[in-house]
Coordinates of C-alpha atoms in Angstrom, one line a residue:
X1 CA -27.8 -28.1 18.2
X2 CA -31.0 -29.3 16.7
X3 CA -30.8 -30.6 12.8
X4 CA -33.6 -30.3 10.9
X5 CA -34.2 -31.6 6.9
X6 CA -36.1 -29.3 5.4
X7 CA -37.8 -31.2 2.1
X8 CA -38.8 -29.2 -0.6
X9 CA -39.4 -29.6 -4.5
X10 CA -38.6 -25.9 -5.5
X11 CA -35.7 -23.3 -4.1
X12 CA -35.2 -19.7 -4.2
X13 CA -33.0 -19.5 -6.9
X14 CA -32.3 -22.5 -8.1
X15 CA -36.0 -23.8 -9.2
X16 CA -39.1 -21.2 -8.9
X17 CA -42.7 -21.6 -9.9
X18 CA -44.4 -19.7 -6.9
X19 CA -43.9 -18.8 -2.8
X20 CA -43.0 -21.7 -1.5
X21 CA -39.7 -21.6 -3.2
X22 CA -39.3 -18.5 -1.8
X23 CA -40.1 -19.5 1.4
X24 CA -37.8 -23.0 1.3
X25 CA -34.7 -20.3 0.6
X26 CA -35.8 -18.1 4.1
X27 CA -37.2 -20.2 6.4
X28 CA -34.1 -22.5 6.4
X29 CA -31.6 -19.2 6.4
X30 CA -33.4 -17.9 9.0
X31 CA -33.6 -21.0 11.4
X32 CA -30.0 -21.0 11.0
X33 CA -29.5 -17.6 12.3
X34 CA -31.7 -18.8 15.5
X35 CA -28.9 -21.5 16.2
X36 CA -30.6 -24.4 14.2
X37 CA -28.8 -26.8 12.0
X38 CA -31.2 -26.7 9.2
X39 CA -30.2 -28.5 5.8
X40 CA -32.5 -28.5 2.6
X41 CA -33.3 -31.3 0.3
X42 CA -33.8 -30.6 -3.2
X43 CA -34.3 -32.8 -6.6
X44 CA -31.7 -32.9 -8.7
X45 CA -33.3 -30.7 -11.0
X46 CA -30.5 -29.8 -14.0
X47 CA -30.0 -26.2 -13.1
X48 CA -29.3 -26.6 -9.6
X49 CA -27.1 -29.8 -10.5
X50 CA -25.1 -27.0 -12.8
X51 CA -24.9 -24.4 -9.6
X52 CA -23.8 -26.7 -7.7
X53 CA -21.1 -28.1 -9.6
X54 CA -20.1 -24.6 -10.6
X55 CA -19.9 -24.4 -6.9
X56 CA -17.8 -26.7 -6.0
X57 CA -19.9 -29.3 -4.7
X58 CA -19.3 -32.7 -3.7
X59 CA -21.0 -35.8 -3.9
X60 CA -21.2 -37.7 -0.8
X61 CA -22.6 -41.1 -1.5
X62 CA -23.7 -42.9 -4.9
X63 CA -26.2 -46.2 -5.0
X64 CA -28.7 -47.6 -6.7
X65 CA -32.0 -47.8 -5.0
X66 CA -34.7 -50.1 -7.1
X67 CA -34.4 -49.6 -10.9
X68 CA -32.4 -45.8 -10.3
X69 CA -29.0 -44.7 -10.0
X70 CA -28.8 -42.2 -7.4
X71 CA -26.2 -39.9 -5.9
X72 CA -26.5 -37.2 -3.3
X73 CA -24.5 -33.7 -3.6
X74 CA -24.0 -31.1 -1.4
X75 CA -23.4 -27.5 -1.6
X76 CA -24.1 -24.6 -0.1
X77 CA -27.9 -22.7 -1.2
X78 CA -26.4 -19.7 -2.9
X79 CA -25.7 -16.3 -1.1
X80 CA -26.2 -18.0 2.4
X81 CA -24.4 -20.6 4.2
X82 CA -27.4 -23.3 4.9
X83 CA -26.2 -26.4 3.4
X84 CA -28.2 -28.5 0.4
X85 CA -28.5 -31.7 -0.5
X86 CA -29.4 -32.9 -4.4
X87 CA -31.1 -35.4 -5.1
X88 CA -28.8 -36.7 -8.2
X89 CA -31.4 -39.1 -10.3
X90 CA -31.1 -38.1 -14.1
X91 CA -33.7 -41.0 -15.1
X92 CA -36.0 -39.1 -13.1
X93 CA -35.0 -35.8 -12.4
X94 CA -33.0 -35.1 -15.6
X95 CA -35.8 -32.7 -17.5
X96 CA -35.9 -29.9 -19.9
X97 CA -37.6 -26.7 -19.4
X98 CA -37.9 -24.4 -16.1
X99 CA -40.7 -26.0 -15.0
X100 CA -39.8 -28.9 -12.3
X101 CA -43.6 -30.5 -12.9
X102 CA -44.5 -29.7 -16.7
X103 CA -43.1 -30.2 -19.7
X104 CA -42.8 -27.2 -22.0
X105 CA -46.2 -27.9 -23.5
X106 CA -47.7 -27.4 -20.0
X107 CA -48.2 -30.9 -19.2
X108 CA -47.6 -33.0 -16.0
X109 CA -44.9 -35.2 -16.4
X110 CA -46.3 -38.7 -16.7
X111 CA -43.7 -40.0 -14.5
X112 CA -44.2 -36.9 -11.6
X113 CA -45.6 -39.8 -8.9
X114 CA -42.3 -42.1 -9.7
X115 CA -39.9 -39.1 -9.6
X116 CA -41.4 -37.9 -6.2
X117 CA -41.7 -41.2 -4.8
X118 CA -38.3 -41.7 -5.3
X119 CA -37.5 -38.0 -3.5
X120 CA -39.6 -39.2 -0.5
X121 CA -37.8 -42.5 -0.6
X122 CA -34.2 -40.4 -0.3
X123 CA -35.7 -38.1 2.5
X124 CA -36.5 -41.0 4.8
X125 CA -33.6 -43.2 4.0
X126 CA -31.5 -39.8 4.4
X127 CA -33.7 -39.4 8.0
X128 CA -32.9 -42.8 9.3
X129 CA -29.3 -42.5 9.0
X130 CA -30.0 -45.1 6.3
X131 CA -26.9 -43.1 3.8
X132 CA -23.8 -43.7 5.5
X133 CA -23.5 -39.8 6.0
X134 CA -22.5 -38.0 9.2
X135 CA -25.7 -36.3 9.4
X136 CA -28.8 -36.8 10.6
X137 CA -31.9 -35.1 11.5
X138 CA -33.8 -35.1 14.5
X139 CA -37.0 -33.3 12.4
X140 CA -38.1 -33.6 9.2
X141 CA -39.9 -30.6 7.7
X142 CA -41.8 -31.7 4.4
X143 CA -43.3 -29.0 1.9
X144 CA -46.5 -30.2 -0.1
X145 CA -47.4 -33.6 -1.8
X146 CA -43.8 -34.0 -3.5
X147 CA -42.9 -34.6 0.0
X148 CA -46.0 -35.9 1.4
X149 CA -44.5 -39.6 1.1
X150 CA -41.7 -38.8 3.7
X151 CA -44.1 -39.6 7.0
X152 CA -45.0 -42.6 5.7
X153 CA -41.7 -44.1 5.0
X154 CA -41.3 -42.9 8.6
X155 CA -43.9 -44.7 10.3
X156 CA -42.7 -47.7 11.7
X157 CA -39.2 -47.2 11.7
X158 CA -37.4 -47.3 14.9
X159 CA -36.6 -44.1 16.4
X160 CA -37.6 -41.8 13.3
X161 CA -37.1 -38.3 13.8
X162 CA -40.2 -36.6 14.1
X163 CA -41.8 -34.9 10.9
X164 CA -43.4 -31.4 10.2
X165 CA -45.7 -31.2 7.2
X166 CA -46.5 -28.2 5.7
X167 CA -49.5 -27.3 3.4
X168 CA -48.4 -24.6 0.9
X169 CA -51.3 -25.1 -1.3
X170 CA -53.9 -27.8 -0.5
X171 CA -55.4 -27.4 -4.1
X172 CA -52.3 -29.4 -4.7
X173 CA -52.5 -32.7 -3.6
X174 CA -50.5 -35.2 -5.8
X175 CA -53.3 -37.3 -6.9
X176 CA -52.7 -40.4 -9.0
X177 CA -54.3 -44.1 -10.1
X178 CA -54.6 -46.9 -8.4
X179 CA -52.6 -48.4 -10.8
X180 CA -49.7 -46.0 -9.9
X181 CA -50.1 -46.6 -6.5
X182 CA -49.4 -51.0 -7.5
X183 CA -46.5 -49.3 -9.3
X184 CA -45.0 -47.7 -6.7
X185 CA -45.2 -51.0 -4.8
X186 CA -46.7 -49.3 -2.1
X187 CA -48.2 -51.6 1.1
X188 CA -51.5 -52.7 0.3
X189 CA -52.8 -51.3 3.7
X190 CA -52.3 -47.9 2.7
X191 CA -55.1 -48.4 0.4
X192 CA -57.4 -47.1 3.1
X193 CA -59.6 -44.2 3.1
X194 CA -58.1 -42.8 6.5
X195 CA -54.8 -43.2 5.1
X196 CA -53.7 -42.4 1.4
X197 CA -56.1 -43.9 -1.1
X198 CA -58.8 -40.7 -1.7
X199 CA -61.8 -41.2 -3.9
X200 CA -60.0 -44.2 -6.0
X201 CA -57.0 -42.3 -6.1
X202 CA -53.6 -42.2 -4.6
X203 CA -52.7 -39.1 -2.7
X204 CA -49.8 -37.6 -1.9
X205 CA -50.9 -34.9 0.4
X206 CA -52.6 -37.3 2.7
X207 CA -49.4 -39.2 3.6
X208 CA -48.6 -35.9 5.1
X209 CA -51.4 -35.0 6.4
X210 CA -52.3 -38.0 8.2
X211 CA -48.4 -39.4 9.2
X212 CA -47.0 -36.3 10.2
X213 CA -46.2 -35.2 14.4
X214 CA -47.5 -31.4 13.0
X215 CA -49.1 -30.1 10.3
X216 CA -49.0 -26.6 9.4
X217 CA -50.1 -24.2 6.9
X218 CA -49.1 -20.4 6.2
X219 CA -51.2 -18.2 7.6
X220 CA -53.8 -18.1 10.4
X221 CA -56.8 -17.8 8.0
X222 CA -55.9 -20.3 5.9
X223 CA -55.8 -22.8 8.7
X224 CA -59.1 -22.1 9.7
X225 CA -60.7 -21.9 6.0
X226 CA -58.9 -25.5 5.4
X227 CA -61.2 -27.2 8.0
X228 CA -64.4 -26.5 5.9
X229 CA -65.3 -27.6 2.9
X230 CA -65.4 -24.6 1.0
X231 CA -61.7 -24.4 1.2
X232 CA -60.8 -27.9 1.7
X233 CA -60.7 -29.9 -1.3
X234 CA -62.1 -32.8 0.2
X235 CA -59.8 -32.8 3.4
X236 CA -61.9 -30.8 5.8
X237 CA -63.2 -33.9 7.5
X238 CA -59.6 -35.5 7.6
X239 CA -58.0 -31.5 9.1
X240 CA -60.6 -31.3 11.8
X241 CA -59.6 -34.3 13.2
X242 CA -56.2 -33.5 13.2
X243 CA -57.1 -29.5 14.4
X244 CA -54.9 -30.2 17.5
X245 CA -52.1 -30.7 15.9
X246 CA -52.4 -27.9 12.8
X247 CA -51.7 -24.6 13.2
X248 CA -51.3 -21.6 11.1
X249 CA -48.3 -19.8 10.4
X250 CA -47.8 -16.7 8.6
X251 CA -44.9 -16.5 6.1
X252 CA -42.7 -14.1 6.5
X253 CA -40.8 -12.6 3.1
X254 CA -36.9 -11.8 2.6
X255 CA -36.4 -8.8 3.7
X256 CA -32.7 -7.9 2.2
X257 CA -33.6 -9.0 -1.4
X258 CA -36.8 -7.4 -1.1
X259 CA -36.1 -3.8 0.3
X260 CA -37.0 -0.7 -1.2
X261 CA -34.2 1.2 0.2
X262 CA -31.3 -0.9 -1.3
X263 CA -33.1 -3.3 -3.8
X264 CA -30.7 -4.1 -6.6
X265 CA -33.1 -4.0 -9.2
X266 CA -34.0 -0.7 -8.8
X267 CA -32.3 2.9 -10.2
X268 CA -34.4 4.6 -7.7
X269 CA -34.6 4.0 -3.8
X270 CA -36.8 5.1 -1.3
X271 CA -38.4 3.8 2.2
X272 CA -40.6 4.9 4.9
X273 CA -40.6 8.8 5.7
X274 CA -38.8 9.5 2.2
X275 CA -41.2 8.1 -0.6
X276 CA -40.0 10.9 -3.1
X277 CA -38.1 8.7 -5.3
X278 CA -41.3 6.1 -5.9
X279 CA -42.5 8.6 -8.4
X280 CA -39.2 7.9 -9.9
X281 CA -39.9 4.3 -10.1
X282 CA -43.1 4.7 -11.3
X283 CA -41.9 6.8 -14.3
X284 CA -39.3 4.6 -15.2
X285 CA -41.4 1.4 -15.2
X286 CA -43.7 3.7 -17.7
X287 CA -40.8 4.1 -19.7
X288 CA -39.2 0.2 -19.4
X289 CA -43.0 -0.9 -20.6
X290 CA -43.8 1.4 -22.9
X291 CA -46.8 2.9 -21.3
X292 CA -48.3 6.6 -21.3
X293 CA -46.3 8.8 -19.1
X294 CA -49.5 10.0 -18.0
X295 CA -49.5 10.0 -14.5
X296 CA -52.8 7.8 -14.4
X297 CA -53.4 5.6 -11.3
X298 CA -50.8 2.5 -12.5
X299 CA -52.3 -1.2 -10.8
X300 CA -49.4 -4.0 -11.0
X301 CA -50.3 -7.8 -10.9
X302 CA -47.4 -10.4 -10.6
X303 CA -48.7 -14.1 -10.5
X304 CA -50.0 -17.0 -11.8
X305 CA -52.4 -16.2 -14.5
X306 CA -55.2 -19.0 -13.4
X307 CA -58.8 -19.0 -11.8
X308 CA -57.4 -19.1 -8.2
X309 CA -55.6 -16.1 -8.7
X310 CA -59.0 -14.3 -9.6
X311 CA -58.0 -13.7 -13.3
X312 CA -61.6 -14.1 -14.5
X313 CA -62.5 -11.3 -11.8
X314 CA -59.6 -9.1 -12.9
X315 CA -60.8 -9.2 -16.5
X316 CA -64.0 -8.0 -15.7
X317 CA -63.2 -5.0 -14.5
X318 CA -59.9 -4.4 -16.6
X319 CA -61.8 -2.6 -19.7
X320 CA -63.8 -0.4 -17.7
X321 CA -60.3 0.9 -15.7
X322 CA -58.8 1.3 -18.9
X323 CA -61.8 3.5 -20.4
X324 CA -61.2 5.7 -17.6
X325 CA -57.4 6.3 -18.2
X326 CA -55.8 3.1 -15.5
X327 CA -52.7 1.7 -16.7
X328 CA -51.6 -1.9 -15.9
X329 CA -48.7 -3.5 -15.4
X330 CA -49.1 -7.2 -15.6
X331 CA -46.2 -10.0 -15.2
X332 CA -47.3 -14.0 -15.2
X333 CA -48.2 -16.8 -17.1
X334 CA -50.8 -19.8 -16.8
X335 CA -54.0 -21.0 -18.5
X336 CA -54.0 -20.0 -22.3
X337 CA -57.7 -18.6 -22.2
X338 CA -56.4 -16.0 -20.0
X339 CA -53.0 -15.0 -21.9
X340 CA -54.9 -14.7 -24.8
X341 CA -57.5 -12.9 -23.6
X342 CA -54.8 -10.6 -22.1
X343 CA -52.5 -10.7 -24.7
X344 CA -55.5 -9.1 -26.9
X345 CA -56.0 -6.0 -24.3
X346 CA -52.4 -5.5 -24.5
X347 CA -52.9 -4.6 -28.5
X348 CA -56.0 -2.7 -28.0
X349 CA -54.4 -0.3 -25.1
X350 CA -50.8 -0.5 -25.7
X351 CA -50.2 2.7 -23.6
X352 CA -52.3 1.6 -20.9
X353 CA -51.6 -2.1 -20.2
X354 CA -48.3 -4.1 -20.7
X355 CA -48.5 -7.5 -20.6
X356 CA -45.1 -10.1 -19.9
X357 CA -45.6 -13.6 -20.3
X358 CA -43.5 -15.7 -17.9
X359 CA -41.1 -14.6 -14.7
X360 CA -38.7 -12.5 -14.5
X361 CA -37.8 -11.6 -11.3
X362 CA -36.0 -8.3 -11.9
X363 CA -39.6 -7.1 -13.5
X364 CA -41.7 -8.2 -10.6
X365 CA -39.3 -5.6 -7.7
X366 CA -40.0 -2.9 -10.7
X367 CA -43.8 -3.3 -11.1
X368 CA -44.0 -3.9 -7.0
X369 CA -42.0 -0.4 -6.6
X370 CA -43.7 1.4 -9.3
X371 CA -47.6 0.7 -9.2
X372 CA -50.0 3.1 -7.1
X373 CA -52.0 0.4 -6.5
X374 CA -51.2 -4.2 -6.7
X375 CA -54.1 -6.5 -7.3
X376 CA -54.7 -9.5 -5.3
X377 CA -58.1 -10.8 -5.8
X378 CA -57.8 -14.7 -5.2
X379 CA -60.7 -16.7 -4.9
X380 CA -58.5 -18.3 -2.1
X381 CA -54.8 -17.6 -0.8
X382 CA -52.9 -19.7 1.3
X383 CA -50.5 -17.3 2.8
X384 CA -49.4 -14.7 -0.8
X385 CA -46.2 -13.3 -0.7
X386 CA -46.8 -10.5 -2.7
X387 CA -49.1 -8.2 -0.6
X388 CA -46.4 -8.5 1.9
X389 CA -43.9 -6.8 -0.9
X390 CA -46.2 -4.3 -2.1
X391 CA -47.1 -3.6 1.8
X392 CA -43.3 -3.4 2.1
X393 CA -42.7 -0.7 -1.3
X394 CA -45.6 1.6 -0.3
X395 CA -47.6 -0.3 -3.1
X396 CA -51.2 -0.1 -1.9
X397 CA -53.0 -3.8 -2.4
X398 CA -56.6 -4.3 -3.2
X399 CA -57.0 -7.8 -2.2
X400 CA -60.0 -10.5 -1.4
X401 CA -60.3 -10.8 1.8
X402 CA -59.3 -14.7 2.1
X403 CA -56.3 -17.1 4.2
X404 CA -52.7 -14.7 4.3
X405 CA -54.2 -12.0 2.6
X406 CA -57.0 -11.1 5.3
X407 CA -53.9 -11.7 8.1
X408 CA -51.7 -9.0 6.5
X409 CA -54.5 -6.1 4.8
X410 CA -56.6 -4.1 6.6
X411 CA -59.0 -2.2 5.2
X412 CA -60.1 1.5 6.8
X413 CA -63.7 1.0 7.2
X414 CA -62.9 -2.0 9.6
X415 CA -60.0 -0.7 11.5
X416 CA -58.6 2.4 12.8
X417 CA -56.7 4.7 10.7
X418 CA -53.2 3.8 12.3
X419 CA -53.9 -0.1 11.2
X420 CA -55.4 0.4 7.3
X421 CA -52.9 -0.3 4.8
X422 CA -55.0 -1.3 1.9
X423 CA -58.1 -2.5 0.8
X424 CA -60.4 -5.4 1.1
X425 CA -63.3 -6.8 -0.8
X426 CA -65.4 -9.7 1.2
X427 CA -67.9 -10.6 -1.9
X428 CA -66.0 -13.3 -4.2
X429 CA -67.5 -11.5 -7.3
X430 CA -66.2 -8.7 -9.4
X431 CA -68.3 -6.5 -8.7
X432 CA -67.1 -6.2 -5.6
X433 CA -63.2 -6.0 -6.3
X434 CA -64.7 -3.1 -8.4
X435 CA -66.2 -1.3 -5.8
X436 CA -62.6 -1.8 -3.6
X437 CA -60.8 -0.4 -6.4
X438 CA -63.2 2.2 -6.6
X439 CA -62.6 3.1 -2.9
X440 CA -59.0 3.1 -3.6
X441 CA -58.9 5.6 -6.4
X442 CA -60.8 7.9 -4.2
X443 CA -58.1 7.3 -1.3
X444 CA -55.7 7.7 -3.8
X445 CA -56.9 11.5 -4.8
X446 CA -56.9 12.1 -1.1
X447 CA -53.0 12.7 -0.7
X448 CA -52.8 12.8 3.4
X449 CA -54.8 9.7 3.5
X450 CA -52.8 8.0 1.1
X451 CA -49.2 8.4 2.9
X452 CA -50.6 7.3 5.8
X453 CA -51.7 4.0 3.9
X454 CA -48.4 3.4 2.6
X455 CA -46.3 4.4 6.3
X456 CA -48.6 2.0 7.4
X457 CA -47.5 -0.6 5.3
X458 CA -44.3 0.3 5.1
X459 CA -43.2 0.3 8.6
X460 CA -44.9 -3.4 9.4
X461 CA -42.0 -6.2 10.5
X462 CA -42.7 -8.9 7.3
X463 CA -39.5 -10.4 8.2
X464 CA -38.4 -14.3 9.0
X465 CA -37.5 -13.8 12.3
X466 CA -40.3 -13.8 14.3
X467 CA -41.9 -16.6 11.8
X468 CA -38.7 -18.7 12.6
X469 CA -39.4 -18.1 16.3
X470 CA -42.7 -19.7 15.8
X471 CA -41.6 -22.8 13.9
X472 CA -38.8 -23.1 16.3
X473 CA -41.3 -23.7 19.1
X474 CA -42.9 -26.1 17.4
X475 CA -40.1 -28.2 16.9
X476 CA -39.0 -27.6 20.6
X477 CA -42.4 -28.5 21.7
X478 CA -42.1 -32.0 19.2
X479 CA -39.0 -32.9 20.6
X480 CA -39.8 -32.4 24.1
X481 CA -43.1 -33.9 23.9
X482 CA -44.3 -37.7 24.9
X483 CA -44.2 -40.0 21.9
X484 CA -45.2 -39.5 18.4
X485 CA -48.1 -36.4 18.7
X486 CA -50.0 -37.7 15.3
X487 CA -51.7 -40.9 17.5
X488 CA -54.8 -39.4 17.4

């Protein structure tokens, strides 16, 4: 059976501040049902520290590696039977807060390069059989910069497994000073362009980009968009080189926690061919949020309130939406200028727009399953997650048509009427989300057209398995291969 470590610095449920802890709870669940022996690595974050204890865990080994006392637990991911590992470090990964990268004021952890450093450290030595444990991988499957230091510890060890490095987010790179990279004690050679120093700075990402037997990313766009330099934050030059061994691979979602037909956080349930009851959801989300029961066209938003997430965009064409009698129904939080600036259309149209500041996970299945209409328009999107749920709840999305979000929405001016299930706007400017929304509203008065949108949608397969199918030949294809692939 193939064993795979599966690194990661957030989990579905345990730690959550976007997709890829979503992703690092059911790609590992579902590579287990294939027949793999996949285990995830995890900080000790508090919270999980406290599940897992409540759980019944055990610790396995306890030493001190440099300065730190460290111990490594393990338990079972909740609700599934794929095994984790905690990092136990309280010096490091002892924090308040839900955040496992800010403090509650919003700011980076000074010590985030020591704290992930050490992680990487525990993920190699953990690798290499280095632990005393009874298990050890044969791949290593690293999730953005906090694990970007893993290849690199991996490098010139004898017999290392071979690593997978996936890019969640390359707008994310873990980039620090020089002086943190003498800190770290780091090998002077690394302090190389083509290696890991990247404009004066230490980065994470490139340990993983550069050391790694794969790289991959989450959708088929978004591995093409990296490789220029409109999309790739510096890195295009270093991913074109490296195009032979990166490839894109759509997410899939959880399809039993997110299923309109049994979803637990709904009163109402409904699925393809029987949609009756999403009026019901719709009316009750009026009534949880306060908002007109009017009828009016309802958009939902769930995410990060930032520029990427085209917030700026979104704003400009909120007021005019409103004037005409939208409603909104908006869930996230992020920079202040734009919780503000939302927090004062929420007391100008209290009937029309409800803002909640934050996550709340319940809330985001409600405003999925109760919206006419869910707004994506990213100025970029790696893979997105949540126009696969809307797709999945008869939700119609109005995206930008960028990375995951062009793989997955298809517009009905550029395909045929059994492929549209949403609608896309090519033009990163607000005028042109307006005009898609516009298009929408008219589709939406157009009751034939608009079932056929949502059965569309609706009957797509967004699931893990064939996503799992895909990594799994990619680690078959690693392990079977000649020598270490990344020897360019």
């Amino acid at each position: 059976m193939t064993r795979i470590l599966f690194a990661t610095s957030e989990v579905y449920p345990l730690v959550k501040t976007g997709g890829l802890a979503d992703v690092s709870a059911s790609l590992p669940e579902a590579l287990c049902k294939l027949g793999y022996d996949c285990q995830i690595l995890l900080p000790g974050y508090p919270a999980a520290l406290e599940a897992a204890r409540g759980a019944g865990s055990r610790r396995k080994t306890r030493f001190r590696y440099g300065q730190y006392d460290v111990a490594l637990w393990q338990t079972r991911l909740p609700g599934t039977a794929v095994s984790l590992w905690l990092v136990d470090c309280p010096a490091l990964f002892d924090r308040p807060g839900d955040s496992p990268y800010q403090n509650d004021d919003g700011e980076d952890w000074w010590d985030n390069a020591h704290r992930f450093h050490l992680f990487g450290r525990i993920g190699a030595m953990m690798a290499l059989g280095q632990l005393g444990l009874s298990w050890q991988p044969d791949i290593v499957h690293c999730n953005d910069w906090q694990a970007g230091l893993i290849p690199v510890f991996l490098e010139n060890a004898q017999h290392p497994p071979k690593s997978v490095f996936t890019i969640h987010n390359l707008a994310y790179q873990g980039l620090f000073s020089h002086e943190t990279f003498r800190a770290l004690s780091l090998p002077d050679f690394l302090w190389r362009m083509e290696l890991l120093e990247f404009h004066g700075q230490l980065s994470f990402i490139k340990g993983g980009l550069v050391f790694s037997d794969a790289i991959t990313t989450v959708s088929p766009g978004y591995a093409e968009e990296i490789q220029t330099p409109w999309f790739g934050y510096g890195l295009d030059g270093l991913l074109r080189h490296r195009s032979r061994h990166l490839h894109g691979i759509l997410n899939g979602i959880d399809t039993r926690a997110w299923d309109p037909e049994q979803d637990r956080w709904l009163d109402f349930h409904y699925g393809p061919g029987h949609l009756k009851n999403k009026e019901q959801c719709k009316a009750r989300l009026a009534q949880e949020l306060k908002l007109e029961a009017s009828g009016a066209p309802l958009f939902g938003f769930v995410g990060r309130l930032v520029e990427q997430k085209g917030l700026d965009w979104l704003l400009a064409v909120t007021v005019p939406l409103l004037e005409r009698g939208c409603q909104f129904a908006i869930l996230g939080s992020g920079q202040s200028h734009y919780q503000v600036r939302l927090q004062e259309l929420a007391r100008a149209w209290p009937r029309q727009l409800s803002l909640t500041l934050g996550y709340n996970e319940g809330l985001a299945h409600r405003i999925t399953a109760g919206a006419d209409l869910f707004l994506m328009p990213s100025r970029f999107e790696p893979c997105g997650l949540n126009q696969m749920y809307s797709l999945r709840y008869g939700t119609v999305p109005v995206v930008h048509g960028v990375g995951g979000l062009n793989d997955t929405v298809f517009d009905p001016s550029e395909v045929t009427a059994d492929q549209a299930n949403g609608f896309v706007f090519r033009e990163p400017t607000p005028d042109a989300l307006f005009q898609a929304v516009e298009r929408a509203l008219q589709t939406l008065g157009t009751r034939k057209t608009w079932r056929r949108l949502q059965e569309n949608g609706m009957s797509a397969d967004y699931s893990w398995k064939q996503r799992a199918r895909d990594y799994a030949a990619l680690y078959q294809n690693l392990l079977t291969g000649n020598g270490r692939i990344h020897n360019d």
